[in-house]
Amino acid sequence: MNKQVRDDSLNKIRLLEHERQEAVEQLRSALKAIETSMNEGRERSDALAADNGRLAEKLKELGKEYESRMTAIQEQYKEKDTYWQEYNKAKDVEIKLLKTKLEAAEISAKKSALEKEELTRTFVEDTARIGGALKNEKALREEVSSFNCYVCGSISTCLSCVTECWEDC
């Protein structure tokens, strides 16, 4: 692949060198023709002097036009620089805003995590407290049952009382 690219590049270079040589030859022949024409055409020098005067005037006009265009381009570059500076400032402000929003979201997430942890802890504590209360209730019911057994005086009566108590629960 690299060899093919290299060969293509070398071929392009050779072609460009050949074209350059042809252009140089054409330029040389054109220069010889001009030289011959100048030697043969000394009588046209007055007309050429007049043409030179006109071309000098045109060159002055082109120079003025060039200066005005350069001034306009410089103003455009200044405007472009100002625009990009303002754009970059706006982008920096937007980035700061997004960072602030991200920090706020992180703080909110931490707050939510803490709230969740607190609710979980409260739930576990309440569940444990309710479980303890249920055990306490069961123990009290058993104590009431045994007290009823003691009061009733007989085992059969006691069993019916316990059964009755459990059915009431």
XYZ file of N, CA and C in Angstrom:
507
model
N 0.841 -1.195 0.000
C 0.000 0.000 0.000
C 0.878 1.248 0.000
N 1.897 1.274 0.929
C 2.794 2.433 1.015
C 3.621 2.565 -0.259
N 4.024 1.412 -0.812
C 4.823 1.455 -2.034
C 3.999 2.049 -3.173
N 2.741 1.665 -3.237
C 1.878 2.195 -4.292
C 1.714 3.708 -4.131
N 1.516 4.149 -2.890
C 1.378 5.585 -2.636
C 2.674 6.293 -3.006
N 3.804 5.681 -2.649
C 5.112 6.269 -2.965
C 5.297 6.350 -4.473
N 4.956 5.250 -5.172
C 5.090 5.251 -6.634
C 4.184 6.304 -7.260
N 2.960 6.394 -6.749
C 2.025 7.412 -7.266
C 2.592 8.810 -7.035
N 3.152 9.013 -5.839
C 3.730 10.327 -5.525
C 4.904 10.634 -6.438
N 5.769 9.650 -6.668
C 6.922 9.861 -7.559
C 6.456 10.166 -8.980
N 5.433 9.451 -9.438
C 4.897 9.703 -10.783
C 4.326 11.116 -10.880
N 3.634 11.535 -9.825
C 3.079 12.892 -9.831
C 4.197 13.927 -9.850
N 5.257 13.655 -9.074
C 6.396 14.591 -9.034
C 7.046 14.671 -10.405
N 7.239 13.526 -11.050
C 7.850 13.514 -12.387
C 6.982 14.286 -13.381
N 5.667 14.041 -13.291
C 4.752 14.728 -14.197
C 4.807 16.239 -13.968
N 4.801 16.644 -12.692
C 4.873 18.070 -12.380
C 6.211 18.669 -12.838
N 7.313 17.928 -12.689
C 8.628 18.404 -13.125
C 8.650 18.581 -14.639
N 8.032 17.617 -15.339
C 7.967 17.709 -16.801
C 7.152 18.942 -17.217
N 6.004 19.131 -16.537
C 5.167 20.288 -16.852
C 5.905 21.587 -16.545
N 6.675 21.597 -15.443
C 7.447 22.786 -15.084
C 8.500 23.080 -16.155
N 9.164 22.035 -16.638
C 10.188 22.233 -17.673
C 9.560 22.774 -18.957
N 8.387 22.244 -19.287
C 7.695 22.751 -20.480
C 7.334 24.224 -20.298
N 6.867 24.568 -19.082
C 6.506 25.960 -18.820
C 7.736 26.858 -18.887
N 8.879 26.360 -18.388
C 10.121 27.140 -18.443
C 10.531 27.350 -19.895
N 10.410 26.299 -20.690
C 10.762 26.416 -22.111
C 9.836 27.405 -22.817
N 8.563 27.318 -22.499
C 7.618 28.265 -23.088
C 7.952 29.687 -22.650
N 8.311 29.829 -21.365
C 8.679 31.139 -20.854
C 9.932 31.661 -21.550
N 10.912 30.796 -21.750
C 12.140 31.214 -22.439
C 11.847 31.646 -23.876
N 11.025 30.843 -24.543
C 10.714 31.202 -25.932
C 9.918 32.507 -25.984
N 9.034 32.690 -24.992
C 8.269 33.931 -24.938
C 9.193 35.115 -24.672
N 10.165 34.919 -23.780
C 11.120 35.992 -23.492
C 11.958 36.338 -24.730
N 12.357 35.326 -25.471
C 13.127 35.578 -26.705
C 12.277 36.340 -27.710
N 11.005 35.950 -27.800
C 10.111 36.635 -28.735
C 9.930 38.093 -28.321
N 9.804 38.322 -27.016
C 9.654 39.695 -26.520
C 10.921 40.489 -26.804
N 12.054 39.872 -26.561
C 13.332 40.544 -26.799
C 13.470 40.931 -28.274
N 13.115 39.998 -29.136
C 13.166 40.267 -30.573
C 12.199 41.376 -30.937
N 11.019 41.301 -30.365
C 10.006 42.307 -30.645
C 10.467 43.682 -30.176
N 11.131 43.732 -29.012
C 11.622 45.026 -28.506
C 12.717 45.588 -29.418
N 13.589 44.695 -29.862
C 14.665 45.149 -30.759
C 14.092 45.646 -32.082
N 13.097 44.950 -32.580
C 12.499 45.338 -33.865
C 11.553 46.518 -33.707
N 10.980 46.697 -32.524
C 9.922 47.689 -32.398
C 10.301 48.905 -31.595
N 11.469 49.459 -31.785
C 11.844 50.666 -31.047
C 10.919 51.832 -31.391
N 10.332 51.749 -32.581
C 9.445 52.846 -32.971
C 8.172 52.871 -32.130
N 7.859 51.748 -31.489
C 6.629 51.717 -30.679
C 6.886 52.195 -29.253
N 8.094 52.580 -28.939
C 8.417 52.938 -27.554
C 7.611 54.134 -27.059
N 7.288 55.071 -27.933
C 6.475 56.214 -27.503
C 5.074 55.761 -27.089
N 4.507 54.852 -27.895
C 3.170 54.343 -27.562
C 3.227 53.562 -26.249
N 4.306 52.825 -26.074
C 4.449 52.058 -24.835
C 4.635 52.982 -23.632
N 5.320 54.095 -23.826
C 5.489 55.062 -22.740
C 4.130 55.606 -22.315
N 3.271 55.878 -23.308
C 1.920 56.356 -22.984
C 1.146 55.264 -22.238
N 1.291 54.042 -22.721
C 0.630 52.915 -22.036
C 1.155 52.778 -20.603
N 2.455 52.979 -20.448
C 3.038 52.896 -19.103
C 2.434 53.952 -18.184
N 2.212 55.128 -18.710
C 1.592 56.186 -17.912
C 0.201 55.787 -17.455
N -0.564 55.238 -18.403
C -1.919 54.786 -18.051
C -1.858 53.646 -17.027
N -0.937 52.712 -17.245
C -0.819 51.584 -16.314
C -0.377 52.056 -14.928
N 0.483 53.072 -14.894
C 0.902 53.615 -13.597
C -0.293 54.211 -12.868
N -1.132 54.913 -13.613
C -2.343 55.483 -13.024
C -3.250 54.362 -12.516
N -3.408 53.330 -13.321
C -4.254 52.200 -12.929
C -3.664 51.506 -11.703
N -2.337 51.402 -11.661
C -1.678 50.777 -10.518
C -1.935 51.580 -9.243
N -1.919 52.905 -9.350
C -2.233 53.742 -8.191
C -3.651 53.471 -7.711
N -4.585 53.378 -8.674
C -5.977 53.088 -8.316
C -6.083 51.720 -7.648
N -5.383 50.734 -8.234
C -5.406 49.395 -7.646
C -4.786 49.403 -6.246
N -3.734 50.202 -6.069
C -3.115 50.320 -4.745
C -4.088 50.877 -3.722
N -4.830 51.919 -4.122
C -5.823 52.501 -3.217
C -6.921 51.481 -2.902
N -7.362 50.785 -3.955
C -8.396 49.760 -3.761
C -7.883 48.657 -2.837
N -6.629 48.277 -3.036
C -6.013 47.251 -2.189
C -5.983 47.708 -0.730
N -5.590 48.944 -0.515
C -5.537 49.481 0.852
C -6.919 49.478 1.497
N -7.935 49.893 0.728
C -9.288 49.920 1.301
C -9.768 48.498 1.610
N -9.451 47.556 0.731
C -9.838 46.162 0.988
C -9.097 45.607 2.206
N -7.814 45.931 2.320
C -7.042 45.466 3.475
C -7.614 46.039 4.770
N -8.024 47.296 4.725
C -8.640 47.913 5.900
C -9.931 47.181 6.256
N -10.737 46.885 5.232
C -11.996 46.162 5.471
C -11.715 44.768 6.039
N -10.709 44.095 5.489
C -10.371 42.753 5.973
C -9.886 42.814 7.418
N -9.069 43.827 7.733
C -8.595 43.977 9.108
C -9.760 44.214 10.063
N -10.725 45.014 9.627
C -11.910 45.242 10.455
C -12.686 43.941 10.645
N -12.788 43.162 9.561
C -13.480 41.878 9.670
C -12.751 40.950 10.637
N -11.412 40.934 10.577
C -10.644 40.112 11.507
C -10.854 40.569 12.949
N -10.897 41.891 13.150
C -11.145 42.407 14.492
C -12.522 41.974 14.980
N -13.523 42.097 14.086
C -14.880 41.674 14.450
C -14.905 40.183 14.757
N -14.194 39.408 13.947
C -14.135 37.959 14.159
C -13.476 37.649 15.502
N -12.366 38.330 15.791
C -11.698 38.117 17.074
C -12.611 38.481 18.234
N -13.299 39.606 18.106
C -14.231 40.029 19.150
C -15.335 38.991 19.324
N -15.862 38.520 18.198
C -16.914 37.500 18.252
C -16.423 36.261 18.988
N -15.228 35.769 18.640
C -14.718 34.539 19.260
C -14.403 34.752 20.738
N -13.938 35.954 21.077
C -13.697 36.232 22.491
C -15.008 36.190 23.270
N -16.036 36.822 22.714
C -17.345 36.798 23.370
C -17.909 35.382 23.403
N -17.717 34.654 22.320
C -18.187 33.263 22.266
C -17.498 32.427 23.342
N -16.184 32.586 23.455
C -15.442 31.822 24.458
C -15.860 32.210 25.871
N -16.123 33.515 26.091
C -16.599 33.938 27.405
C -17.951 33.291 27.709
N -18.842 33.316 26.713
C -20.169 32.713 26.898
C -20.038 31.216 27.156
N -19.136 30.580 26.416
C -18.920 29.140 26.603
C -18.384 28.869 28.005
N -17.452 29.709 28.472
C -16.910 29.539 29.820
C -18.000 29.709 30.872
N -18.862 30.710 30.666
C -19.964 30.925 31.607
C -20.910 29.723 31.589
N -21.183 29.210 30.390
C -22.066 28.047 30.276
C -21.450 26.834 30.966
N -20.142 26.664 30.805
C -19.457 25.547 31.461
C -19.544 25.699 32.976
N -19.332 26.927 33.469
C -19.438 27.161 34.912
C -20.851 26.863 35.400
N -21.847 27.276 34.604
C -23.238 27.016 34.970
C -23.500 25.516 35.039
N -23.020 24.789 34.028
C -23.226 23.341 34.016
C -22.503 22.672 35.185
N -21.297 23.164 35.511
C -20.580 22.609 36.660
C -21.357 22.869 37.945
N -21.918 24.077 38.050
C -22.706 24.412 39.231
C -23.940 23.520 39.323
N -24.599 23.307 38.179
C -25.772 22.422 38.166
C -25.372 21.002 38.547
N -24.217 20.556 38.048
C -23.730 19.216 38.378
C -23.449 19.108 39.872
N -22.810 20.130 40.433
C -22.544 20.123 41.870
C -23.852 20.100 42.654
N -24.835 20.878 42.200
C -26.140 20.899 42.874
C -26.798 19.523 42.798
N -26.680 18.879 41.640
C -27.258 17.540 41.482
C -26.541 16.541 42.389
N -25.212 16.672 42.491
C -24.464 15.775 43.372
C -24.868 15.992 44.828
N -25.024 17.259 45.209
C -25.452 17.562 46.579
C -26.847 16.989 46.821
N -27.731 17.153 45.840
C -29.089 16.614 45.958
C -29.058 15.092 46.073
N -28.180 14.455 45.290
C -28.067 12.995 45.347
C -27.552 12.556 46.719
N -26.560 13.285 47.253
C -26.041 12.952 48.584
C -27.125 13.137 49.635
N -27.898 14.240 49.489
C -28.975 14.508 50.436
C -30.012 13.382 50.378
N -30.355 12.963 49.148
C -31.324 11.877 48.990
C -30.791 10.586 49.599
N -29.492 10.329 49.406
C -28.893 9.120 49.975
C -28.942 9.170 51.501
N -28.650 10.346 52.072
C -28.714 10.488 53.532
C -30.147 10.311 54.031
N -31.112 10.897 53.298
C -32.515 10.740 53.683
C -32.931 9.275 53.613
N -32.480 8.586 52.563
C -32.807 7.163 52.409
C -32.209 6.368 53.566
N -30.964 6.685 53.891
C -30.295 5.990 54.991
C -31.032 6.235 56.309
N -31.450 7.482 56.533
C -32.182 7.828 57.756
C -33.521 7.098 57.800
N -34.230 7.074 56.663
C -35.519 6.371 56.611
C -35.335 4.872 56.838
N -34.276 4.315 56.255
C -34.003 2.883 56.443
C -33.715 2.597 57.913
N -32.891 3.437 58.528
C -32.559 3.265 59.942
C -33.822 3.385 60.798
N -34.650 4.380 60.494
C -35.896 4.565 61.237
C -36.811 3.356 61.054
N -36.876 2.853 59.821
C -37.713 1.681 59.537
C -37.232 0.474 60.334
N -35.916 0.267 60.332
C -35.357 -0.881 61.059
C -35.628 -0.734 62.556
N -35.430 0.480 63.081
C -35.688 0.706 64.511
C -37.159 0.479 64.840
N -38.044 1.016 63.996
C -39.482 0.849 64.237
C -39.891 -0.616 64.136
N -39.306 -1.326 63.159
C -39.608 -2.752 63.002
C -39.160 -3.518 64.245
N -37.971 -3.193 64.736
C -37.467 -3.861 65.938
C -38.355 -3.532 67.139
N -38.776 -2.272 67.237
C -39.630 -1.850 68.348
C -40.977 -2.573 68.280
N -41.541 -2.678 67.063
C -42.833 -3.369 66.903
C -42.678 -4.848 67.228
N -41.544 -5.435 66.758
C -41.290 -6.846 67.077
C -41.198 -7.053 68.581
N -40.531 -6.132 69.272
C -40.429 -6.221 70.736
C -41.792 -6.082 71.383
N -42.596 -5.175 70.855
C -43.942 -4.974 71.407
C -44.788 -6.225 71.209
N -44.640 -6.884 70.038
C -45.406 -8.113 69.790
C -44.975 -9.220 70.752
N -43.664 -9.334 70.978
C -43.170 -10.343 71.930
C -43.690 -10.038 73.330
N -43.680 -8.765 73.681
C -44.172 -8.347 74.995
C -45.654 -8.667 75.125
N -46.414 -8.401 74.038
C -47.850 -8.698 74.056
C -48.084 -10.190 74.224
N -47.294 -10.989 73.503
C -47.437 -12.447 73.585
C -47.135 -12.919 75.009
N -46.066 -12.358 75.586
C -45.711 -12.742 76.958
C -46.817 -12.342 77.930
N -47.384 -11.153 77.730
C -48.470 -10.707 78.610
C -49.697 -11.596 78.456
N -49.981 -11.998 77.213
C -51.138 -12.882 76.993
C -50.914 -14.230 77.695
N -49.689 -14.706 77.582
C -49.398 -15.978 78.257
C -49.523 -15.823 79.770
N -49.068 -14.669 80.263
C -49.161 -14.421 81.706
C -50.623 -14.339 82.143
N -51.442 -13.671 81.311
C -52.875 -13.581 81.616
C -53.488 -14.976 81.577
N -53.076 -15.778 80.600
C -53.597 -17.145 80.490
C -53.232 -17.957 81.724
N -51.982 -17.840 82.101
C -51.580 -18.632 83.267
C -52.273 -18.116 84.539
N -52.519 -16.808 84.603
C -53.239 -16.268 85.747
C -54.665 -16.807 85.754
N -55.297 -16.884 84.558
C -56.648 -17.441 84.454
C -56.651 -18.908 84.859
N -55.598 -19.614 84.477
C -55.500 -21.031 84.864
C -55.420 -21.144 86.386
N -54.684 -20.272 86.937
C -54.528 -20.284 88.385
C -55.853 -19.975 89.066
N -56.571 -19.021 88.507
C -57.847 -18.616 89.078
C -58.892 -19.700 88.839
N -58.906 -20.283 87.690
C -59.929 -21.268 87.361
C -59.768 -22.504 88.235
N -58.588 -22.877 88.528
C -58.381 -23.973 89.452
C -58.338 -25.326 88.818
N -58.746 -25.510 87.684
C -58.690 -26.846 87.109
C -58.015 -26.787 85.757
N -57.457 -27.878 85.362
C -56.716 -27.945 84.100
C -57.668 -27.864 82.922
N -58.763 -28.548 82.964
C -59.684 -28.517 81.837
C -60.248 -27.119 81.650
N -60.559 -26.467 82.744
C -61.059 -25.110 82.659
C -59.958 -24.202 82.127
N -58.772 -24.465 82.576
C -57.623 -23.654 82.155
C -57.390 -23.797 80.655
N -57.477 -25.033 80.155
C -57.277 -25.263 78.721
C -58.354 -24.569 77.898
N -59.564 -24.636 78.374
C -60.619 -23.951 77.636
C -60.410 -22.445 77.681
N -59.889 -21.928 78.807
C -59.608 -20.488 78.909
C -58.490 -20.084 77.954
N -57.457 -20.923 77.905
C -56.327 -20.610 77.018
C -56.806 -20.632 75.577
N -57.602 -21.636 75.223
C -58.118 -21.735 73.866
C -58.974 -20.528 73.550
N -59.792 -20.152 74.497
C -60.655 -19.004 74.320
C -59.831 -17.723 74.147
N -58.796 -17.601 74.950
C -57.939 -16.406 74.869
C -57.257 -16.328 73.509
N -56.784 -17.460 73.050
C -56.078 -17.462 71.767
C -57.031 -17.177 70.616
N -58.256 -17.615 70.729
C -59.228 -17.349 69.680
C -59.620 -15.880 69.670
N -59.599 -15.238 70.825
C -59.909 -13.816 70.904
C -58.801 -12.977 70.267
N -57.630 -13.475 70.358
C -56.501 -12.722 69.805
C -56.615 -12.728 68.316
